[in-house]
Structure formats: structure tokens, C-alpha cells
Short mmCIF file of C-alpha atoms in Angstrom, two decimals:
data_model
loop_
_atom_site.label_atom_id
_atom_site.label_comp_id
_atom_site.label_asym_id
_atom_site.label_seq_id
_atom_site.Cartn_x
_atom_site.Cartn_y
_atom_site.Cartn_z
CA MET A 1 -36.18 -34.48 57.41
CA THR A 2 -36.37 -33.69 53.70
CA TYR A 3 -35.72 -29.99 54.41
CA SER A 4 -32.66 -30.59 56.60
CA ASN A 5 -31.13 -33.03 54.08
CA SER A 6 -31.65 -30.71 51.11
CA THR A 7 -30.38 -27.52 52.74
CA PRO A 8 -26.67 -28.50 52.68
CA HIS A 9 -27.13 -29.61 49.09
CA ARG A 10 -28.68 -26.29 48.16
CA ARG A 11 -25.89 -24.45 49.96
CA GLN A 12 -23.31 -26.49 48.06
CA LEU A 13 -24.99 -25.72 44.75
CA LEU A 14 -25.16 -22.03 45.64
CA THR A 15 -21.49 -21.99 46.64
CA THR A 16 -20.52 -23.75 43.41
CA PHE A 17 -22.58 -21.25 41.39
CA ILE A 18 -20.95 -18.26 43.13
CA VAL A 19 -17.47 -19.69 42.62
CA GLY A 20 -18.32 -20.28 38.95
CA LEU A 21 -19.49 -16.69 38.54
CA ALA A 22 -16.31 -15.46 40.19
CA GLY A 23 -14.25 -17.57 37.80
CA LEU A 24 -16.09 -16.19 34.79
CA ALA A 25 -15.64 -12.67 36.08
CA GLY A 26 -11.94 -13.35 36.55
CA MET A 27 -11.64 -14.67 33.01
CA ALA A 28 -13.46 -11.64 31.64
CA CYS A 29 -11.14 -9.39 33.60
CA MET A 30 -8.10 -11.24 32.26
CA GLN A 31 -9.42 -10.91 28.70
CA ALA A 32 -10.02 -7.20 29.19
CA ASN A 33 -6.51 -6.78 30.57
CA ALA A 34 -5.09 -8.75 27.62
CA GLN A 35 -6.88 -6.43 25.20
CA THR A 36 -5.65 -3.29 26.90
CA ALA A 37 -2.08 -4.60 27.38
CA TRP A 38 -1.15 -4.28 23.69
CA PRO A 39 1.14 -2.57 22.77
CA THR A 40 3.68 -2.91 25.57
CA LYS A 41 6.71 -2.48 23.29
CA PRO A 42 7.50 -0.75 19.97
CA VAL A 43 5.61 -1.89 16.86
CA ARG A 44 7.42 -2.31 13.54
CA ILE A 45 5.86 -1.16 10.27
CA ILE A 46 7.75 -2.87 7.46
CA VAL A 47 8.05 -0.84 4.25
CA PRO A 48 8.96 -3.23 1.42
CA PHE A 49 10.76 -0.50 -0.57
CA ALA A 50 13.65 1.92 -0.08
CA PRO A 51 13.17 5.23 1.76
CA GLY A 52 11.86 8.24 -0.13
CA GLY A 53 8.98 6.70 -2.09
CA THR A 54 5.25 7.01 -1.48
CA THR A 55 5.08 3.76 0.52
CA ASP A 56 7.72 5.12 2.87
CA ILE A 57 6.10 8.58 3.07
CA LEU A 58 2.69 7.15 4.00
CA ALA A 59 4.16 4.61 6.46
CA ARG A 60 6.01 7.34 8.35
CA ALA A 61 2.89 9.52 8.46
CA MET A 62 0.86 6.62 9.88
CA ALA A 63 3.63 5.65 12.32
CA GLN A 64 3.53 9.15 13.76
CA GLU A 65 -0.25 9.11 14.14
CA LEU A 66 -0.39 5.61 15.64
CA SER A 67 2.44 6.41 18.08
CA LYS A 68 0.38 9.32 19.39
CA ALA A 69 -2.81 7.25 19.54
CA PHE A 70 -1.34 4.28 21.44
CA GLY A 71 1.38 5.98 23.46
CA GLN A 72 3.95 3.52 22.09
CA ALA A 73 6.54 3.87 19.33
CA PHE A 74 5.62 2.67 15.84
CA ILE A 75 8.92 2.33 13.97
CA VAL A 76 9.31 2.19 10.18
CA GLU A 77 11.75 -0.41 8.88
CA ASN A 78 12.66 -0.55 5.17
CA ARG A 79 13.14 -4.03 3.67
CA ALA A 80 13.43 -3.49 -0.09
CA GLY A 81 13.71 -5.95 -2.95
CA ALA A 82 11.86 -8.24 -5.38
CA GLY A 83 9.07 -5.76 -6.09
CA GLY A 84 8.14 -5.62 -2.41
CA ASN A 85 8.10 -9.39 -1.91
CA ILE A 86 11.08 -9.47 0.48
CA GLY A 87 9.57 -7.06 3.00
CA ALA A 88 6.09 -8.54 2.68
CA ASP A 89 7.49 -12.03 3.29
CA VAL A 90 9.12 -10.81 6.53
CA VAL A 91 5.67 -9.82 7.81
CA ALA A 92 3.93 -12.95 6.50
CA LYS A 93 6.34 -15.09 8.55
CA SER A 94 6.37 -12.89 11.69
CA PRO A 95 4.51 -13.78 14.92
CA ALA A 96 0.83 -12.84 14.77
CA ASP A 97 1.04 -10.72 17.92
CA GLY A 98 0.45 -7.21 16.56
CA TYR A 99 4.07 -6.11 16.80
CA THR A 100 4.92 -6.43 13.10
CA LEU A 101 2.80 -4.69 10.46
CA LEU A 102 3.21 -4.15 6.71
CA MET A 103 2.57 -1.09 4.61
CA GLY A 104 1.37 -3.18 1.70
CA THR A 105 0.86 -1.90 -1.82
CA VAL A 106 -0.99 -2.66 -5.02
CA GLY A 107 2.21 -4.46 -6.01
CA THR A 108 2.56 -6.77 -3.01
CA HIS A 109 -1.18 -7.44 -2.72
CA GLY A 110 -2.60 -6.93 -6.20
CA ILE A 111 -0.01 -7.39 -8.94
CA ASN A 112 2.79 -9.71 -7.86
CA LYS A 113 0.71 -12.86 -7.58
CA ALA A 114 -0.04 -12.60 -11.32
CA LEU A 115 3.45 -11.44 -12.29
CA TYR A 116 5.73 -13.85 -10.43
CA SER A 117 5.62 -17.58 -11.19
CA LYS A 118 6.76 -18.32 -7.61
CA MET A 119 5.78 -16.29 -4.57
CA PRO A 120 7.25 -16.73 -1.06
CA PHE A 121 3.85 -16.01 0.50
CA ASP A 122 0.15 -16.03 -0.32
CA SER A 123 -0.99 -12.42 -0.38
CA GLN A 124 -4.60 -13.38 0.35
CA LYS A 125 -4.12 -16.12 2.97
CA ASP A 126 -1.01 -15.06 4.90
CA PHE A 127 -2.18 -11.60 5.97
CA ALA A 128 -4.89 -9.96 8.05
CA PRO A 129 -5.91 -6.77 6.19
CA ILE A 130 -6.34 -3.80 8.54
CA THR A 131 -7.24 -0.76 6.46
CA LEU A 132 -6.61 1.03 3.18
CA VAL A 133 -4.44 4.06 3.97
CA ALA A 134 -4.56 5.88 0.64
CA GLY A 135 -5.11 5.60 -3.08
CA VAL A 136 -2.91 7.59 -5.45
CA PRO A 137 -2.56 8.13 -9.20
CA ASN A 138 0.73 7.54 -10.95
CA VAL A 139 2.20 10.31 -13.09
CA MET A 140 4.32 10.09 -16.26
CA VAL A 141 7.39 12.26 -15.72
CA MET A 142 10.67 13.13 -17.44
CA ASN A 143 13.71 15.22 -16.53
CA THR A 144 12.56 18.72 -17.54
CA GLU A 145 15.79 19.72 -19.25
CA LYS A 146 16.04 16.45 -21.17
CA ALA A 147 12.42 16.73 -22.35
CA LYS A 148 13.08 20.30 -23.51
CA ALA A 149 16.27 19.30 -25.32
CA LEU A 150 14.43 16.54 -27.19
CA GLY A 151 11.47 18.77 -28.02
CA ILE A 152 9.04 16.63 -25.99
CA ASN A 153 6.24 18.70 -24.49
CA SER A 154 3.39 16.17 -24.33
CA VAL A 155 2.53 12.48 -24.31
CA ALA A 156 1.92 12.67 -28.06
CA ASP A 157 5.43 14.12 -28.56
CA PHE A 158 6.90 11.35 -26.41
CA ILE A 159 5.17 8.59 -28.40
CA LYS A 160 6.23 10.17 -31.72
CA TYR A 161 9.86 10.45 -30.61
CA ALA A 162 9.92 6.89 -29.17
CA LYS A 163 8.59 5.44 -32.41
CA ALA A 164 11.15 7.38 -34.45
CA HIS A 165 13.98 6.22 -32.15
CA PRO A 166 13.12 2.61 -31.15
CA GLY A 167 14.97 1.38 -28.07
CA LYS A 168 16.36 4.80 -27.13
CA PHE A 169 14.27 5.36 -24.00
CA SER A 170 14.75 3.70 -20.62
CA MET A 171 11.94 3.47 -18.09
CA ALA A 172 12.66 3.54 -14.35
CA SER A 173 10.45 1.89 -11.74
CA SER A 174 10.44 1.27 -8.00
CA GLY A 175 10.79 -2.45 -8.69
CA SER A 176 9.53 -5.22 -10.92
CA GLY A 177 5.84 -5.83 -10.41
CA THR A 178 5.00 -2.47 -8.85
CA SER A 179 2.20 -0.34 -10.26
CA ILE A 180 4.92 2.04 -11.47
CA HIS A 181 6.36 -0.79 -13.55
CA LEU A 182 2.98 -2.05 -14.75
CA ALA A 183 1.75 1.43 -15.68
CA GLY A 184 4.77 1.73 -17.98
CA GLU A 185 4.29 -1.76 -19.41
CA LEU A 186 0.64 -1.04 -20.10
CA PHE A 187 1.63 2.23 -21.78
CA LYS A 188 4.15 0.36 -23.96
CA SER A 189 1.63 -2.28 -25.01
CA ARG A 190 -1.14 0.25 -25.74
CA THR A 191 1.11 2.61 -27.78
CA GLY A 192 3.33 0.04 -29.49
CA ILE A 193 6.58 1.66 -28.35
CA PHE A 194 9.60 0.00 -26.73
CA MET A 195 11.38 1.17 -23.58
CA THR A 196 14.00 -0.70 -21.57
CA HIS A 197 12.75 -1.31 -18.02
CA ILE A 198 15.23 -0.39 -15.26
CA PRO A 199 13.95 -1.60 -11.86
CA TYR A 200 15.18 0.02 -8.62
CA ARG A 201 14.65 -0.85 -4.95
CA GLY A 202 12.13 1.95 -4.47
CA SER A 203 10.93 5.26 -5.92
CA GLY A 204 13.56 7.27 -4.05
CA PRO A 205 16.65 5.94 -5.85
CA ALA A 206 14.76 5.76 -9.18
CA LEU A 207 13.79 9.42 -8.92
CA LEU A 208 17.38 10.41 -8.16
CA ASP A 209 18.56 8.76 -11.37
CA LEU A 210 15.67 10.27 -13.32
CA ILE A 211 16.54 13.77 -12.09
CA GLY A 212 20.20 13.07 -12.81
CA GLY A 213 19.39 12.12 -16.40
CA ASN A 214 20.54 8.50 -16.06
CA VAL A 215 17.10 7.17 -17.06
CA ASP A 216 14.51 8.79 -19.30
CA VAL A 217 10.96 8.36 -18.01
CA MET A 218 9.04 7.10 -15.00
CA PHE A 219 5.38 6.47 -14.12
CA ASP A 220 5.87 7.34 -10.47
CA ASN A 221 3.37 7.55 -7.63
CA LEU A 222 2.23 11.16 -7.52
CA PRO A 223 3.07 11.93 -3.84
CA SER A 224 6.76 11.10 -4.26
CA ALA A 225 7.10 12.83 -7.66
CA LEU A 226 5.06 15.94 -6.81
CA PRO A 227 7.80 17.92 -4.99
CA GLN A 228 10.12 17.44 -7.97
CA ILE A 229 7.36 18.46 -10.38
CA ARG A 230 6.66 21.61 -8.37
CA SER A 231 10.37 22.44 -8.16
CA GLY A 232 10.61 22.24 -11.95
CA LYS A 233 13.10 19.36 -11.99
CA LEU A 234 10.55 16.97 -13.50
CA LYS A 235 7.96 17.61 -16.21
CA ALA A 236 4.58 15.92 -15.73
CA PHE A 237 2.95 14.75 -18.97
CA ALA A 238 -0.10 12.86 -17.69
CA VAL A 239 -1.62 10.98 -14.75
CA THR A 240 -2.36 7.29 -15.21
CA ASN A 241 -5.78 6.97 -13.60
CA ALA A 242 -9.22 7.62 -15.05
CA GLN A 243 -9.67 11.14 -13.60
CA ARG A 244 -7.38 14.14 -13.32
CA SER A 245 -5.75 14.74 -9.94
CA ALA A 246 -6.80 17.68 -7.77
CA ALA A 247 -3.10 18.15 -6.98
CA LEU A 248 -2.30 18.65 -10.71
CA PRO A 249 -5.57 19.83 -12.26
CA ASP A 250 -3.92 21.07 -15.47
CA VAL A 251 -2.22 17.74 -16.19
CA PRO A 252 -4.36 15.47 -18.41
CA THR A 253 -4.96 11.76 -17.99
CA ILE A 254 -3.17 9.39 -20.35
CA GLU A 255 -6.57 8.50 -21.81
CA GLU A 256 -7.06 12.17 -22.70
CA ALA A 257 -3.49 12.87 -23.81
CA ALA A 258 -2.98 9.77 -25.96
CA GLN A 259 -6.56 8.75 -26.78
CA LEU A 260 -6.04 5.45 -24.95
CA LYS A 261 -9.59 4.57 -23.92
CA GLY A 262 -9.94 2.98 -20.48
CA PHE A 263 -6.29 3.45 -19.48
CA ASP A 264 -6.14 3.20 -15.65
CA ALA A 265 -3.10 2.15 -13.61
CA SER A 266 -3.36 3.81 -10.22
CA SER A 267 -1.80 2.72 -6.92
CA TRP A 268 -2.89 2.12 -3.35
CA PHE A 269 -1.30 1.51 0.05
CA GLY A 270 -2.64 -0.17 3.17
CA LEU A 271 -1.79 -1.64 6.56
CA LEU A 272 -1.75 -5.41 7.03
CA ALA A 273 -0.73 -7.80 9.80
CA PRO A 274 0.27 -11.48 9.75
CA ALA A 275 -2.68 -13.86 9.43
CA GLY A 276 -3.97 -14.89 12.85
CA THR A 277 -3.33 -11.54 14.53
CA PRO A 278 -6.04 -11.13 17.22
CA ALA A 279 -9.12 -9.40 15.86
CA ASP A 280 -9.23 -6.90 18.73
CA ILE A 281 -5.72 -5.66 17.85
CA VAL A 282 -6.57 -5.44 14.14
CA ASN A 283 -9.76 -3.52 14.93
CA ARG A 284 -8.03 -1.13 17.33
CA ILE A 285 -5.38 -0.26 14.75
CA GLN A 286 -8.02 0.23 12.07
CA GLN A 287 -10.11 2.48 14.28
CA GLU A 288 -7.18 4.71 15.21
CA ALA A 289 -5.87 4.80 11.63
CA ALA A 290 -9.30 5.72 10.29
CA LYS A 291 -9.69 8.38 12.97
CA SER A 292 -6.36 10.00 12.05
CA LEU A 293 -7.03 9.77 8.29
CA GLY A 294 -10.31 11.58 8.88
CA THR A 295 -8.79 14.54 10.72
CA PRO A 296 -8.63 17.77 8.68
CA ALA A 297 -4.84 18.10 9.14
CA VAL A 298 -3.95 14.61 7.86
CA LYS A 299 -6.66 14.62 5.19
CA GLU A 300 -5.57 17.97 3.75
CA LYS A 301 -1.91 16.92 3.83
CA LEU A 302 -2.61 13.75 1.84
CA LEU A 303 -4.89 15.51 -0.66
CA ALA A 304 -2.22 18.17 -1.22
CA GLN A 305 0.21 15.36 -2.09
CA GLY A 306 -2.22 13.84 -4.56
CA ALA A 307 -3.32 10.98 -2.28
CA ILE A 308 -6.92 10.11 -1.43
CA PRO A 309 -7.27 9.08 2.26
CA GLY A 310 -8.70 5.65 3.09
CA GLY A 311 -9.76 4.20 6.45
CA ASN A 312 -12.10 1.34 5.49
CA THR A 313 -12.80 -1.66 7.73
CA PRO A 314 -10.76 -4.90 7.68
CA GLU A 315 -13.67 -6.64 5.95
CA GLN A 316 -13.95 -3.94 3.29
CA PHE A 317 -10.20 -3.93 2.74
CA THR A 318 -10.21 -7.72 2.31
CA THR A 319 -12.93 -7.47 -0.35
CA PHE A 320 -10.98 -4.69 -2.09
CA ILE A 321 -7.76 -6.76 -2.17
CA ASN A 322 -9.60 -9.72 -3.68
CA SER A 323 -11.02 -7.49 -6.43
CA GLU A 324 -7.55 -6.02 -7.11
CA HIS A 325 -6.12 -9.49 -7.72
CA LYS A 326 -8.65 -10.02 -10.51
CA LYS A 327 -8.12 -6.55 -12.02
CA TRP A 328 -4.33 -6.70 -12.14
CA ALA A 329 -4.22 -10.26 -13.43
CA GLN A 330 -5.99 -8.91 -16.52
CA VAL A 331 -3.58 -5.94 -16.77
CA VAL A 332 -0.54 -8.21 -16.48
CA LYS A 333 -1.91 -10.46 -19.20
CA ALA A 334 -2.74 -7.52 -21.49
CA SER A 335 0.68 -5.92 -21.01
CA GLY A 336 2.63 -9.13 -21.49
CA ALA A 337 4.87 -8.17 -18.55
CA THR A 338 7.04 -10.81 -16.89
CA VAL A 339 9.81 -10.77 -14.29
CA ASP A 340 10.97 -14.43 -14.29
#
């Protein structure tokens, strides 16, 4: 009697268990499908500066590689203004679905928080870091013909002339708060010279005015300035980081050229998504980006432009961004730079 009464119960338990397993399997299948479904439409990469600068150059290179990797279009969209804050804010307030990314910079995610009294976003809380794409030195450049006409052949010549003609020089940048701006401000504070800062909406338009002789000097990112240096239109005086660049081995550092111990104002660029973007999407983008940055073709292309390829993990990139906030807060304070 006990056996016959318990058998239906056991069968019911077994049926319930099998149905439960089937449900779990179905859920796992749905999750797997959800992971593989992205991307089903084009992905935007917002560049917070005008076309033609290093941010734009690197974003377009990554868009091409990611389009090939995922079989879906990655489209670059330029949203310039406010030292990168306008474009970065677009991404910070976009849906966290993996379809809007940012090519962030040392400005948007290292400098601006210390430079601007009011920020439209929190650069550490409102983003999911994906990977560092590249680090680059900045380079101090002048219109070659103008430098020749003024008898300026070195950083020392530039400082001597600027001190003898206070207020004569104007300094172009890709926007207030960028590393290009801060490198110049740091140079001003360390040498005791004065230059009028002229901010643009990206390196591209600033370089055009520099080549045209409408502004006097710029501390541009090396990849965007390098073609103009090689063509002879711009004269490179020094790079702004601690070591010489392999792309310009004969050009000294500012520390060497002006005896400014510890001078270092280099730049970096990296991919970020809105905070809350699913981890599997973030990780997939990072893995494909790192894979492409590690290929000989892409690596050699970046090195030839003066950029050092990245590819670190989201966790490593997050730690790096946090350390950059601390570093640039000290640089901003030392330079006395403000934009408000």
C-alpha cells in the first residue's frame, strides 16, 4: 500500500524536476541568444572633437576593425565642443545597450573634472570603461616659415623670444581642458612666459590655422601633427612626455630641451560605454579591440604615427582612469589653468 501511494508522488516529483531542468535549459539558451544577438544594428562611436585630430583618427581606425570583427557597421560621429564634454555627455546619457560608445580622451576622463567647476556628467561613475586604445606624446610645433623668419630653431630660442616679446605669441589647442591645452599651460607656468590661449573644436581646425600662420604654436598630439612635420609645413621643437618618441627619434623631450625636470604631459585615448552596459558586450568589444591592436598591421601603423597601442582589460582601464584623475588634478593646480 505504501509503495502504490508513493509511486504517483515520485512520478510527480520526477516530472516537476524534468520540467524545471527544461526551463533552466530554456533560460540558458535565451541568455546565450541574447549574448550573440548584439549587434543587430549599426553602433555609434562618438568622437567629442572635430574631424582630423588624433581622437578622430584612432576612432575611425577602431571602427574599421570592429566592423570587420562583428560584421556590423561601427559609425564615427563627431560631437565637438567644451573640451570634449559635449560629446562625452551624449554617451553618458545614452541607453546602456552597447549601441553608443565614446572615444574618450585624457581630457574627458582625466583633466576636465579638475578644470571645470561644473561638469554635465561624472567621468568615473557614468561610464563603463572598455579598453585603452593608445597612448601618444604631444609635440611642440610651429609654422616652419614663421619659426625661420623669427630665428627660432629650438625650445630655448622660443623661450628667449617669448620673454623678449611678452604677449606676442598665441597658443592653439583642440579645446579648453584637453592635454594639448594643459601641456601648453604647464609649459607657460614652468618657463614663466605668457601666450594667449586660442581654443578650437578639435586638432584639425587648429592645425589648419597653425599652418596658415593665424596662430603661433601648438602642443598637438603627435599622430595628427606628424604628417605636417614630415611634409615640412610644421617644425617640431620637442615632445612633451618623459621619453623621446620612436616616430621622431631626433626630437628631444621638453625636459631635455628646456631643462624642465619632470615635465610630462602626454595623451591617451580609449573606448567607453554608458554605465550599466552589459558586461558581456563590454568584454566582447574589449577582446576584439585588443585582438586588432595586437595585429602586426595595426600595431605597426600606430607606432609609425607615434602612438603606443593599448588593449588592456576593462578593470585595468578603470584603475588607469582613476590614477589619471589624481595626476591631472595636480597638473591643473600647478599650471593655474582655468576655463570658467
